[in-house]
PDB file of C-alpha atoms and ligand atoms in Angstrom:
ATOM      1  CA  MET A   1     225.271 156.427-145.902  1.00  0.00           C
ATOM      2  CA  ARG A   2     226.696 154.966-142.625  1.00  0.00           C
ATOM      3  CA  VAL A   3     228.313 157.801-140.405  1.00  0.00           C
ATOM      4  CA  LEU A   4     230.411 158.043-137.399  1.00  0.00           C
ATOM      5  CA  VAL A   5     231.071 161.158-135.910  1.00  0.00           C
ATOM      6  CA  ILE A   6     233.683 161.467-132.865  1.00  0.00           C
ATOM      7  CA  THR A   7     233.821 164.830-130.989  1.00  0.00           C
ATOM      8  CA  GLY A   8     235.948 166.524-128.248  1.00  0.00           C
ATOM      9  CA  ALA A   9     236.213 169.914-126.500  1.00  0.00           C
ATOM     10  CA  GLY A  10     237.076 171.957-129.475  1.00  0.00           C
ATOM     11  CA  VAL A  11     233.201 171.385-130.909  1.00  0.00           C
ATOM     12  CA  SER A  12     232.065 173.379-127.934  1.00  0.00           C
ATOM     13  CA  ALA A  13     234.876 176.068-128.188  1.00  0.00           C
ATOM     14  CA  GLU A  14     232.932 178.430-130.158  1.00  0.00           C
ATOM     15  CA  SER A  15     230.083 178.076-127.570  1.00  0.00           C
ATOM     16  CA  GLY A  16     232.463 179.465-124.994  1.00  0.00           C
ATOM     17  CA  ILE A  17     233.304 176.376-123.387  1.00  0.00           C
ATOM     18  CA  PRO A  18     237.102 175.958-122.439  1.00  0.00           C
ATOM     19  CA  THR A  19     238.834 173.044-123.950  1.00  0.00           C
ATOM     20  CA  PHE A  20     241.371 171.419-121.926  1.00  0.00           C
ATOM     21  CA  ARG A  21     244.768 171.409-123.499  1.00  0.00           C
ATOM     22  CA  GLY A  22     244.329 174.577-125.956  1.00  0.00           C
ATOM     23  CA  LYS A  23     245.929 177.916-125.110  1.00  0.00           C
ATOM     24  CA  ASP A  24     243.053 178.956-122.860  1.00  0.00           C
ATOM     25  CA  GLY A  25     242.411 175.237-122.040  1.00  0.00           C
ATOM     26  CA  TYR A  26     241.633 174.298-118.313  1.00  0.00           C
ATOM     27  CA  TRP A  27     244.792 171.984-117.986  1.00  0.00           C
ATOM     28  CA  ARG A  28     246.843 175.481-118.535  1.00  0.00           C
ATOM     29  CA  ASN A  29     246.260 176.774-115.319  1.00  0.00           C
ATOM     30  CA  LEU A  30     244.766 173.600-113.611  1.00  0.00           C
ATOM     31  CA  ASP A  31     246.033 170.461-112.247  1.00  0.00           C
ATOM     32  CA  PRO A  32     244.110 167.649-113.600  1.00  0.00           C
ATOM     33  CA  ALA A  33     245.524 165.526-110.834  1.00  0.00           C
ATOM     34  CA  LYS A  34     243.712 167.809-108.187  1.00  0.00           C
ATOM     35  CA  LEU A  35     240.432 168.021-109.836  1.00  0.00           C
ATOM     36  CA  ALA A  36     239.689 165.055-112.179  1.00  0.00           C
ATOM     37  CA  THR A  37     240.961 161.944-110.481  1.00  0.00           C
ATOM     38  CA  PRO A  38     239.174 159.671-107.788  1.00  0.00           C
ATOM     39  CA  GLU A  39     242.439 160.625-105.440  1.00  0.00           C
ATOM     40  CA  ALA A  40     241.501 164.131-105.943  1.00  0.00           C
ATOM     41  CA  PHE A  41     237.873 163.815-104.807  1.00  0.00           C
ATOM     42  CA  ALA A  42     238.840 161.612-101.913  1.00  0.00           C
ATOM     43  CA  ARG A  43     241.316 164.242-100.653  1.00  0.00           C
ATOM     44  CA  ASP A  44     239.269 167.380-101.376  1.00  0.00           C
ATOM     45  CA  PRO A  45     235.507 166.715-102.760  1.00  0.00           C
ATOM     46  CA  GLU A  46     234.490 170.316-101.923  1.00  0.00           C
ATOM     47  CA  LEU A  47     237.100 171.871-104.534  1.00  0.00           C
ATOM     48  CA  VAL A  48     236.374 168.989-106.968  1.00  0.00           C
ATOM     49  CA  TRP A  49     232.468 169.848-106.715  1.00  0.00           C
ATOM     50  CA  GLU A  50     233.270 173.523-106.956  1.00  0.00           C
ATOM     51  CA  TRP A  51     234.790 173.018-110.258  1.00  0.00           C
ATOM     52  CA  TYR A  52     232.147 171.171-111.457  1.00  0.00           C
ATOM     53  CA  ARG A  53     229.349 173.142-110.429  1.00  0.00           C
ATOM     54  CA  GLU A  54     230.994 176.181-111.931  1.00  0.00           C
ATOM     55  CA  ARG A  55     231.435 174.100-115.376  1.00  0.00           C
ATOM     56  CA  ARG A  56     227.726 173.070-115.213  1.00  0.00           C
ATOM     57  CA  GLN A  57     226.663 176.788-114.741  1.00  0.00           C
ATOM     58  CA  ARG A  58     228.990 177.648-117.326  1.00  0.00           C
ATOM     59  CA  ILE A  59     227.347 175.028-119.781  1.00  0.00           C
ATOM     60  CA  CYS A  60     223.983 176.069-118.694  1.00  0.00           C
ATOM     61  CA  ASN A  61     224.542 179.584-119.869  1.00  0.00           C
ATOM     62  CA  ALA A  62     225.975 178.519-123.045  1.00  0.00           C
ATOM     63  CA  GLN A  63     224.408 177.827-126.248  1.00  0.00           C
ATOM     64  CA  PRO A  64     225.005 175.338-128.971  1.00  0.00           C
ATOM     65  CA  ASN A  65     226.730 176.463-132.017  1.00  0.00           C
ATOM     66  CA  ALA A  66     226.637 175.713-135.974  1.00  0.00           C
ATOM     67  CA  ALA A  67     229.047 172.844-135.459  1.00  0.00           C
ATOM     68  CA  HIS A  68     226.368 171.039-133.065  1.00  0.00           C
ATOM     69  CA  ALA A  69     223.847 172.124-135.291  1.00  0.00           C
ATOM     70  CA  ALA A  70     225.655 170.706-138.480  1.00  0.00           C
ATOM     71  CA  ILE A  71     226.212 167.458-136.496  1.00  0.00           C
ATOM     72  CA  ALA A  72     222.584 166.962-135.896  1.00  0.00           C
ATOM     73  CA  LYS A  73     221.433 167.767-139.353  1.00  0.00           C
ATOM     74  CA  LEU A  74     223.816 165.340-140.759  1.00  0.00           C
ATOM     75  CA  ALA A  75     222.417 162.625-138.224  1.00  0.00           C
ATOM     76  CA  ARG A  76     218.822 163.162-139.588  1.00  0.00           C
ATOM     77  CA  HIS A  77     220.119 162.686-143.324  1.00  0.00           C
ATOM     78  CA  ALA A  78     222.308 159.421-142.691  1.00  0.00           C
ATOM     79  CA  ASP A  79     220.787 156.061-142.634  1.00  0.00           C
ATOM     80  CA  GLU A  80     222.778 154.878-139.911  1.00  0.00           C
ATOM     81  CA  PHE A  81     224.489 157.529-137.247  1.00  0.00           C
ATOM     82  CA  LEU A  82     226.573 157.540-134.287  1.00  0.00           C
ATOM     83  CA  LEU A  83     228.134 160.434-132.275  1.00  0.00           C
ATOM     84  CA  VAL A  84     230.687 159.572-129.798  1.00  0.00           C
ATOM     85  CA  THR A  85     231.406 162.415-127.740  1.00  0.00           C
ATOM     86  CA  GLN A  86     234.331 163.160-125.255  1.00  0.00           C
ATOM     87  CA  ASN A  87     232.253 166.343-124.112  1.00  0.00           C
ATOM     88  CA  VAL A  88     230.343 165.993-121.034  1.00  0.00           C
ATOM     89  CA  ASP A  89     228.172 169.127-121.761  1.00  0.00           C
ATOM     90  CA  ASP A  90     224.671 168.605-123.219  1.00  0.00           C
ATOM     91  CA  LEU A  91     225.259 171.070-126.059  1.00  0.00           C
ATOM     92  CA  HIS A  92     224.832 168.080-128.691  1.00  0.00           C
ATOM     93  CA  ALA A  93     221.402 167.063-127.293  1.00  0.00           C
ATOM     94  CA  ARG A  94     220.314 170.818-127.150  1.00  0.00           C
ATOM     95  CA  ALA A  95     221.214 171.178-130.737  1.00  0.00           C
ATOM     96  CA  GLY A  96     218.581 168.500-131.403  1.00  0.00           C
ATOM     97  CA  LEU A  97     220.363 165.307-131.606  1.00  0.00           C
ATOM     98  CA  PRO A  98     218.461 162.107-130.216  1.00  0.00           C
ATOM     99  CA  LYS A  99     219.993 160.551-127.169  1.00  0.00           C
ATOM    100  CA  GLU A 100     220.021 157.299-128.999  1.00  0.00           C
ATOM    101  CA  LYS A 101     222.300 158.494-131.676  1.00  0.00           C
ATOM    102  CA  MET A 102     224.741 159.586-129.259  1.00  0.00           C
ATOM    103  CA  VAL A 103     227.477 158.166-126.922  1.00  0.00           C
ATOM    104  CA  GLN A 104     229.184 160.369-124.100  1.00  0.00           C
ATOM    105  CA  ILE A 105     232.184 158.224-123.719  1.00  0.00           C
ATOM    106  CA  HIS A 106     233.243 160.356-120.727  1.00  0.00           C
ATOM    107  CA  GLY A 107     230.020 160.885-118.973  1.00  0.00           C
ATOM    108  CA  ASP A 108     227.607 163.591-118.567  1.00  0.00           C
ATOM    109  CA  ILE A 109     228.374 166.519-116.198  1.00  0.00           C
ATOM    110  CA  PHE A 110     224.903 166.844-114.961  1.00  0.00           C
ATOM    111  CA  VAL A 111     224.555 163.451-113.677  1.00  0.00           C
ATOM    112  CA  THR A 112     225.345 163.150-109.943  1.00  0.00           C
ATOM    113  CA  ARG A 113     226.135 159.327-108.908  1.00  0.00           C
ATOM    114  CA  CYS A 114     227.363 157.805-105.826  1.00  0.00           C
ATOM    115  CA  SER A 115     231.121 157.520-105.458  1.00  0.00           C
ATOM    116  CA  ARG A 116     230.557 154.102-103.572  1.00  0.00           C
ATOM    117  CA  CYS A 117     227.257 152.121-104.703  1.00  0.00           C
ATOM    118  CA  SER A 118     225.217 152.268-108.055  1.00  0.00           C
ATOM    119  CA  PHE A 119     222.927 154.750-106.964  1.00  0.00           C
ATOM    120  CA  SER A 120     222.685 157.403-109.797  1.00  0.00           C
ATOM    121  CA  ASP A 121     220.732 160.994-109.968  1.00  0.00           C
ATOM    122  CA  ALA A 122     219.060 160.877-113.565  1.00  0.00           C
ATOM    123  CA  GLY A 123     220.484 164.330-114.327  1.00  0.00           C
ATOM    124  CA  ARG A 124     218.447 167.032-115.320  1.00  0.00           C
ATOM    125  CA  GLY A 125     215.920 164.984-116.977  1.00  0.00           C
ATOM    126  CA  GLY A 126     215.506 167.297-120.188  1.00  0.00           C
ATOM    127  CA  SER A 127     214.989 170.166-117.993  1.00  0.00           C
ATOM    128  CA  PRO A 128     216.372 173.093-119.401  1.00  0.00           C
ATOM    129  CA  GLU A 129     216.694 174.869-116.124  1.00  0.00           C
ATOM    130  CA  PRO A 130     220.196 175.516-114.861  1.00  0.00           C
ATOM    131  CA  PRO A 131     220.932 173.038-112.225  1.00  0.00           C
ATOM    132  CA  THR A 132     221.493 174.960-109.077  1.00  0.00           C
ATOM    133  CA  ASP A 133     223.167 173.050-106.352  1.00  0.00           C
ATOM    134  CA  ARG A 134     220.110 173.351-104.433  1.00  0.00           C
ATOM    135  CA  ALA A 135     218.058 171.845-107.207  1.00  0.00           C
ATOM    136  CA  VAL A 136     220.539 169.185-107.648  1.00  0.00           C
ATOM    137  CA  LEU A 137     220.358 168.088-104.206  1.00  0.00           C
ATOM    138  CA  GLN A 138     216.467 168.169-104.163  1.00  0.00           C
ATOM    139  CA  ARG A 139     215.545 166.680-107.765  1.00  0.00           C
ATOM    140  CA  GLY A 140     217.891 163.896-106.952  1.00  0.00           C
ATOM    141  CA  ARG A 141     216.196 163.400-103.647  1.00  0.00           C
ATOM    142  CA  LEU A 142     219.905 163.864-102.407  1.00  0.00           C
ATOM    143  CA  ARG A 143     220.189 165.460 -98.702  1.00  0.00           C
ATOM    144  CA  SER A 144     223.384 166.984 -97.278  1.00  0.00           C
ATOM    145  CA  ILE A 145     223.906 165.684 -93.815  1.00  0.00           C
ATOM    146  CA  ALA A 146     224.679 167.708 -90.992  1.00  0.00           C
ATOM    147  CA  PRO A 147     228.222 169.168 -91.700  1.00  0.00           C
ATOM    148  CA  THR A 148     231.031 167.135 -90.037  1.00  0.00           C
ATOM    149  CA  SER A 149     233.526 170.156 -90.779  1.00  0.00           C
ATOM    150  CA  GLU A 150     233.206 173.564 -92.558  1.00  0.00           C
ATOM    151  CA  ASN A 151     234.106 171.845 -95.671  1.00  0.00           C
ATOM    152  CA  ASP A 152     231.561 169.381 -95.710  1.00  0.00           C
ATOM    153  CA  VAL A 153     228.745 171.895 -96.135  1.00  0.00           C
ATOM    154  CA  ASP A 154     226.303 171.126 -98.779  1.00  0.00           C
ATOM    155  CA  LEU A 155     228.114 168.117-100.504  1.00  0.00           C
ATOM    156  CA  PRO A 156     225.674 165.981-101.679  1.00  0.00           C
ATOM    157  CA  ARG A 157     225.396 162.291-100.001  1.00  0.00           C
ATOM    158  CA  CYS A 158     223.822 159.135-101.549  1.00  0.00           C
ATOM    159  CA  PRO A 159     220.427 158.569 -99.989  1.00  0.00           C
ATOM    160  CA  GLU A 160     220.979 154.576-100.513  1.00  0.00           C
ATOM    161  CA  CYS A 161     224.550 154.154 -98.590  1.00  0.00           C
ATOM    162  CA  ASP A 162     225.412 157.705 -97.434  1.00  0.00           C
ATOM    163  CA  ALA A 163     228.711 158.146 -99.176  1.00  0.00           C
ATOM    164  CA  LEU A 164     229.509 161.274-100.947  1.00  0.00           C
ATOM    165  CA  MET A 165     227.752 161.931-104.512  1.00  0.00           C
ATOM    166  CA  ARG A 166     230.209 162.606-107.184  1.00  0.00           C
ATOM    167  CA  PRO A 167     229.653 163.985-110.865  1.00  0.00           C
ATOM    168  CA  GLY A 168     228.898 161.166-113.436  1.00  0.00           C
ATOM    169  CA  VAL A 169     231.958 161.903-115.493  1.00  0.00           C
ATOM    170  CA  VAL A 170     235.090 159.702-116.122  1.00  0.00           C
ATOM    171  CA  TRP A 171     238.224 160.706-114.307  1.00  0.00           C
ATOM    172  CA  PHE A 172     241.717 159.975-115.069  1.00  0.00           C
ATOM    173  CA  GLY A 173     242.667 156.510-114.033  1.00  0.00           C
ATOM    174  CA  GLU A 174     238.985 155.188-114.316  1.00  0.00           C
ATOM    175  CA  GLN A 175     237.700 152.765-116.804  1.00  0.00           C
ATOM    176  CA  LEU A 176     235.302 153.767-119.579  1.00  0.00           C
ATOM    177  CA  ASP A 177     231.656 152.664-118.873  1.00  0.00           C
ATOM    178  CA  SER A 178     231.522 149.145-120.706  1.00  0.00           C
ATOM    179  CA  ARG A 179     227.874 149.665-121.595  1.00  0.00           C
ATOM    180  CA  LYS A 180     228.861 152.670-123.504  1.00  0.00           C
ATOM    181  CA  VAL A 181     231.905 151.108-125.078  1.00  0.00           C
ATOM    182  CA  GLU A 182     229.725 148.222-126.230  1.00  0.00           C
ATOM    183  CA  ILE A 183     227.477 150.707-128.268  1.00  0.00           C
ATOM    184  CA  VAL A 184     230.171 152.245-129.803  1.00  0.00           C
ATOM    185  CA  GLU A 185     231.633 148.333-130.513  1.00  0.00           C
ATOM    186  CA  ASN A 186     228.187 147.348-131.739  1.00  0.00           C
ATOM    187  CA  PHE A 187     227.881 150.066-134.248  1.00  0.00           C
ATOM    188  CA  LEU A 188     231.349 149.490-135.624  1.00  0.00           C
ATOM    189  CA  ARG A 189     231.014 145.568-135.951  1.00  0.00           C
ATOM    190  CA  ARG A 190     227.785 146.188-138.000  1.00  0.00           C
ATOM    191  CA  GLY A 191     229.917 147.292-140.797  1.00  0.00           C
ATOM    192  CA  SER A 192     232.147 150.191-141.746  1.00  0.00           C
ATOM    193  CA  CYS A 193     231.344 153.875-142.276  1.00  0.00           C
ATOM    194  CA  ASP A 194     231.218 155.955-145.420  1.00  0.00           C
ATOM    195  CA  LEU A 195     231.943 158.792-143.388  1.00  0.00           C
ATOM    196  CA  VAL A 196     233.968 159.496-140.173  1.00  0.00           C
ATOM    197  CA  PHE A 197     234.476 162.717-138.869  1.00  0.00           C
ATOM    198  CA  VAL A 198     236.878 163.517-135.745  1.00  0.00           C
ATOM    199  CA  VAL A 199     235.923 166.974-134.903  1.00  0.00           C
ATOM    200  CA  GLY A 200     238.150 169.376-132.186  1.00  0.00           C
ATOM    201  CA  THR A 201     239.750 166.619-130.187  1.00  0.00           C
ATOM    202  CA  THR A 202     243.578 166.201-129.575  1.00  0.00           C
ATOM    203  CA  ALA A 203     242.844 162.551-129.541  1.00  0.00           C
ATOM    204  CA  VAL A 204     245.118 161.925-126.665  1.00  0.00           C
ATOM    205  CA  PHE A 205     243.287 158.470-125.932  1.00  0.00           C
ATOM    206  CA  GLY A 206     244.350 155.431-128.085  1.00  0.00           C
ATOM    207  CA  TYR A 207     240.549 154.244-128.267  1.00  0.00           C
ATOM    208  CA  ILE A 208     239.612 157.635-130.156  1.00  0.00           C
ATOM    209  CA  ILE A 209     242.121 156.933-132.727  1.00  0.00           C
ATOM    210  CA  ASP A 210     241.161 153.237-132.862  1.00  0.00           C
ATOM    211  CA  TRP A 211     237.680 153.811-133.290  1.00  0.00           C
ATOM    212  CA  ALA A 212     238.176 156.162-136.062  1.00  0.00           C
ATOM    213  CA  VAL A 213     240.501 154.032-138.049  1.00  0.00           C
ATOM    214  CA  GLN A 214     238.589 151.019-137.575  1.00  0.00           C
ATOM    215  CA  ALA A 215     235.079 152.667-138.481  1.00  0.00           C
ATOM    216  CA  ALA A 216     236.534 154.112-141.755  1.00  0.00           C
ATOM    217  CA  GLY A 217     237.886 150.816-142.657  1.00  0.00           C
ATOM    218  CA  ARG A 218     239.826 150.650-146.096  1.00  0.00           C
ATOM    219  CA  LYS A 219     236.895 152.454-148.157  1.00  0.00           C
ATOM    220  CA  GLY A 220     235.471 155.294-145.986  1.00  0.00           C
ATOM    221  CA  GLN A 221     236.335 158.620-145.550  1.00  0.00           C
ATOM    222  CA  LEU A 222     238.275 160.005-142.381  1.00  0.00           C
ATOM    223  CA  ILE A 223     237.791 163.613-142.270  1.00  0.00           C
ATOM    224  CA  GLU A 224     239.283 165.348-139.691  1.00  0.00           C
ATOM    225  CA  VAL A 225     238.313 169.139-138.389  1.00  0.00           C
ATOM    226  CA  ASN A 226     240.540 170.679-136.253  1.00  0.00           C
ATOM    227  CA  LEU A 227     242.701 173.902-135.839  1.00  0.00           C
ATOM    228  CA  GLU A 228     245.868 172.074-135.642  1.00  0.00           C
ATOM    229  CA  GLU A 229     247.511 168.578-136.409  1.00  0.00           C
ATOM    230  CA  THR A 230     246.994 165.366-134.110  1.00  0.00           C
ATOM    231  CA  PRO A 231     247.415 161.912-133.808  1.00  0.00           C
ATOM    232  CA  VAL A 232     244.572 161.340-136.255  1.00  0.00           C
ATOM    233  CA  SER A 233     245.709 163.548-139.076  1.00  0.00           C
ATOM    234  CA  GLN A 234     248.069 160.801-140.307  1.00  0.00           C
ATOM    235  CA  PHE A 235     244.987 158.696-141.032  1.00  0.00           C
ATOM    236  CA  ALA A 236     242.709 161.135-142.474  1.00  0.00           C
ATOM    237  CA  THR A 237     241.677 161.199-146.090  1.00  0.00           C
ATOM    238  CA  GLN A 238     240.871 164.718-145.776  1.00  0.00           C
ATOM    239  CA  LEU A 239     242.159 167.610-143.351  1.00  0.00           C
ATOM    240  CA  VAL A 240     240.006 170.837-142.515  1.00  0.00           C
ATOM    241  CA  ARG A 241     241.961 172.952-140.820  1.00  0.00           C
ATOM    242  CA  GLY A 242     239.597 175.602-139.340  1.00  0.00           C
ATOM    243  CA  PRO A 243     236.939 176.124-136.704  1.00  0.00           C
ATOM    244  CA  ALA A 244     234.422 173.585-136.503  1.00  0.00           C
ATOM    245  CA  ALA A 245     231.338 176.058-136.383  1.00  0.00           C
ATOM    246  CA  ILE A 246     232.586 177.482-139.670  1.00  0.00           C
ATOM    247  CA  ALA A 247     233.525 174.404-141.494  1.00  0.00           C
ATOM    248  CA  LEU A 248     231.320 171.641-140.504  1.00  0.00           C
ATOM    249  CA  PRO A 249     228.016 173.412-141.953  1.00  0.00           C
ATOM    250  CA  ARG A 250     229.650 173.912-144.983  1.00  0.00           C
ATOM    251  CA  ILE A 251     230.846 170.121-145.381  1.00  0.00           C
ATOM    252  CA  VAL A 252     227.506 169.228-144.159  1.00  0.00           C
ATOM    253  CA  ASP A 253     225.436 171.088-146.679  1.00  0.00           C
ATOM    254  CA  GLU A 254     227.575 169.898-149.565  1.00  0.00           C
ATOM    255  CA  LEU A 255     227.159 166.377-148.516  1.00  0.00           C
ATOM    256  CA  ILE A 256     223.137 166.900-148.245  1.00  0.00           C
ATOM    257  CA  ASN A 257     222.492 169.020-151.178  1.00  0.00           C
TER     258      ASN A 257
HETATM  259  P1  OAD B   1     241.383 169.318-125.855  1.00  0.00           P
HETATM  260  O1  OAD B   1     241.518 170.396-125.107  1.00  0.00           O
HETATM  261  O2  OAD B   1     242.553 168.119-125.403  1.00  0.00           O
HETATM  262  O3  OAD B   1     241.647 169.403-127.517  1.00  0.00           O
HETATM  263  C1  OAD B   1     240.566 170.335-128.091  1.00  0.00           C
HETATM  264  C2  OAD B   1     240.898 170.317-129.592  1.00  0.00           C
HETATM  265  O4  OAD B   1     239.908 170.848-130.203  1.00  0.00           O
HETATM  266  C3  OAD B   1     242.319 170.850-129.802  1.00  0.00           C
HETATM  267  O5  OAD B   1     242.937 169.821-130.789  1.00  0.00           O
HETATM  268  C4  OAD B   1     241.973 172.064-130.581  1.00  0.00           C
HETATM  269  O6  OAD B   1     243.215 172.238-131.593  1.00  0.00           O
HETATM  270  C5  OAD B   1     241.032 171.613-131.020  1.00  0.00           C
HETATM  271  N1  OAD B   1     239.955 172.977-131.294  1.00  0.00           N
HETATM  272  C6  OAD B   1     240.010 174.229-130.450  1.00  0.00           C
HETATM  273  N2  OAD B   1     239.023 175.007-130.898  1.00  0.00           N
HETATM  274  C7  OAD B   1     238.632 174.217-132.079  1.00  0.00           C
HETATM  275  C8  OAD B   1     237.555 175.004-132.971  1.00  0.00           C
HETATM  276  N3  OAD B   1     236.930 175.994-132.709  1.00  0.00           N
HETATM  277  N4  OAD B   1     237.411 174.148-134.156  1.00  0.00           N
HETATM  278  C9  OAD B   1     237.963 173.060-134.183  1.00  0.00           C
HETATM  279  N5  OAD B   1     238.664 172.431-133.334  1.00  0.00           N
HETATM  280  C10 OAD B   1     238.947 173.263-132.320  1.00  0.00           C
HETATM  281  O7  OAD B   1     240.085 168.381-125.765  1.00  0.00           O
HETATM  282  P2  OAD B   1     239.709 166.980-125.806  1.00  0.00           P
HETATM  283  O8  OAD B   1     240.379 166.250-127.133  1.00  0.00           O
HETATM  284  O9  OAD B   1     238.203 166.722-125.882  1.00  0.00           O
HETATM  285  O10 OAD B   1     238.961 163.969-120.379  1.00  0.00           O
HETATM  286  O11 OAD B   1     240.167 165.989-124.627  1.00  0.00           O
HETATM  287  C11 OAD B   1     240.054 164.906-124.407  1.00  0.00           C
HETATM  288  C12 OAD B   1     239.850 164.681-122.966  1.00  0.00           C
HETATM  289  O12 OAD B   1     240.931 165.002-122.148  1.00  0.00           O
HETATM  290  C13 OAD B   1     238.535 165.116-122.196  1.00  0.00           C
HETATM  291  O13 OAD B   1     237.336 164.452-122.655  1.00  0.00           O
HETATM  292  C14 OAD B   1     238.728 165.219-120.874  1.00  0.00           C
HETATM  293  C15 OAD B   1     240.486 165.624-120.957  1.00  0.00           C
HETATM  294  O14 OAD B   1     241.027 165.593-119.979  1.00  0.00           O
HETATM  295  C16 OAD B   1     238.738 163.625-119.289  1.00  0.00           C
HETATM  296  O15 OAD B   1     238.632 164.504-118.487  1.00  0.00           O
HETATM  297  C17 OAD B   1     238.391 162.105-119.062  1.00  0.00           C
END
């Protein structure tokens, strides 16, 4: 059995992580242009870091839910498996999904990288400890330079080139990491999938729809798990309208037993 799973914020919703576009989603109250673009970071890095630090903390305090566990279980039983997640949280990994079976296509919120050169902190390196601001600064051997203004206090700087460090995520207007795209495309090139799951995403990005449709090919099943209709729905062979943490464990158990 060859399986591709694509997830979005909805898969972590039941762990208490807000989605982006839903009724309690981040983009209901916050402007993405002020928080999730390179221009926003250039204008107000302090504000952007504050938002990401708060999100890191929230993720650290959350636990993987039954949907993450079901996906990890499916991965153990599939002959070939890839998860493409748009989520920058680490809940798939903490549910036991091996890193090599997963691509975080929009990055990893626990990675801190230079906004100018290629220097990157390795993230938490598997440590379950919450990355407090201090810990992040020290673990990455980062230093905060003497503040040039009130606002500059504690912003991490690159040990190589002294530019500001930024979260290792993909912002609006930025390219996806080509090495990650390559992993997905290599997986798709090796053959179509028997099963494709698209879980908890509004699928606003064309590549998400393209990968799902391409992976299913002519014979594969494309199963959408979502509370509502999305642009993927029209291509799905099965629509499951319900919370992922309830629907996915059932589906996976039926498949495996
Ligand atoms: P969205 O917030 O756009 O969509 C969440 C989806 O999950 C919606 O379609 C909901 O109906 C669905 N949903 C919510 N709760 C659910 C549950 N319990 N079970 C199943 N489905 C549920 O999040 P994404 O599609 O992940 O990108 O957003 C895609 C990207 O847009 C994010 O990665 C982020 C964002 O801006 C960047 O920042 C680049």
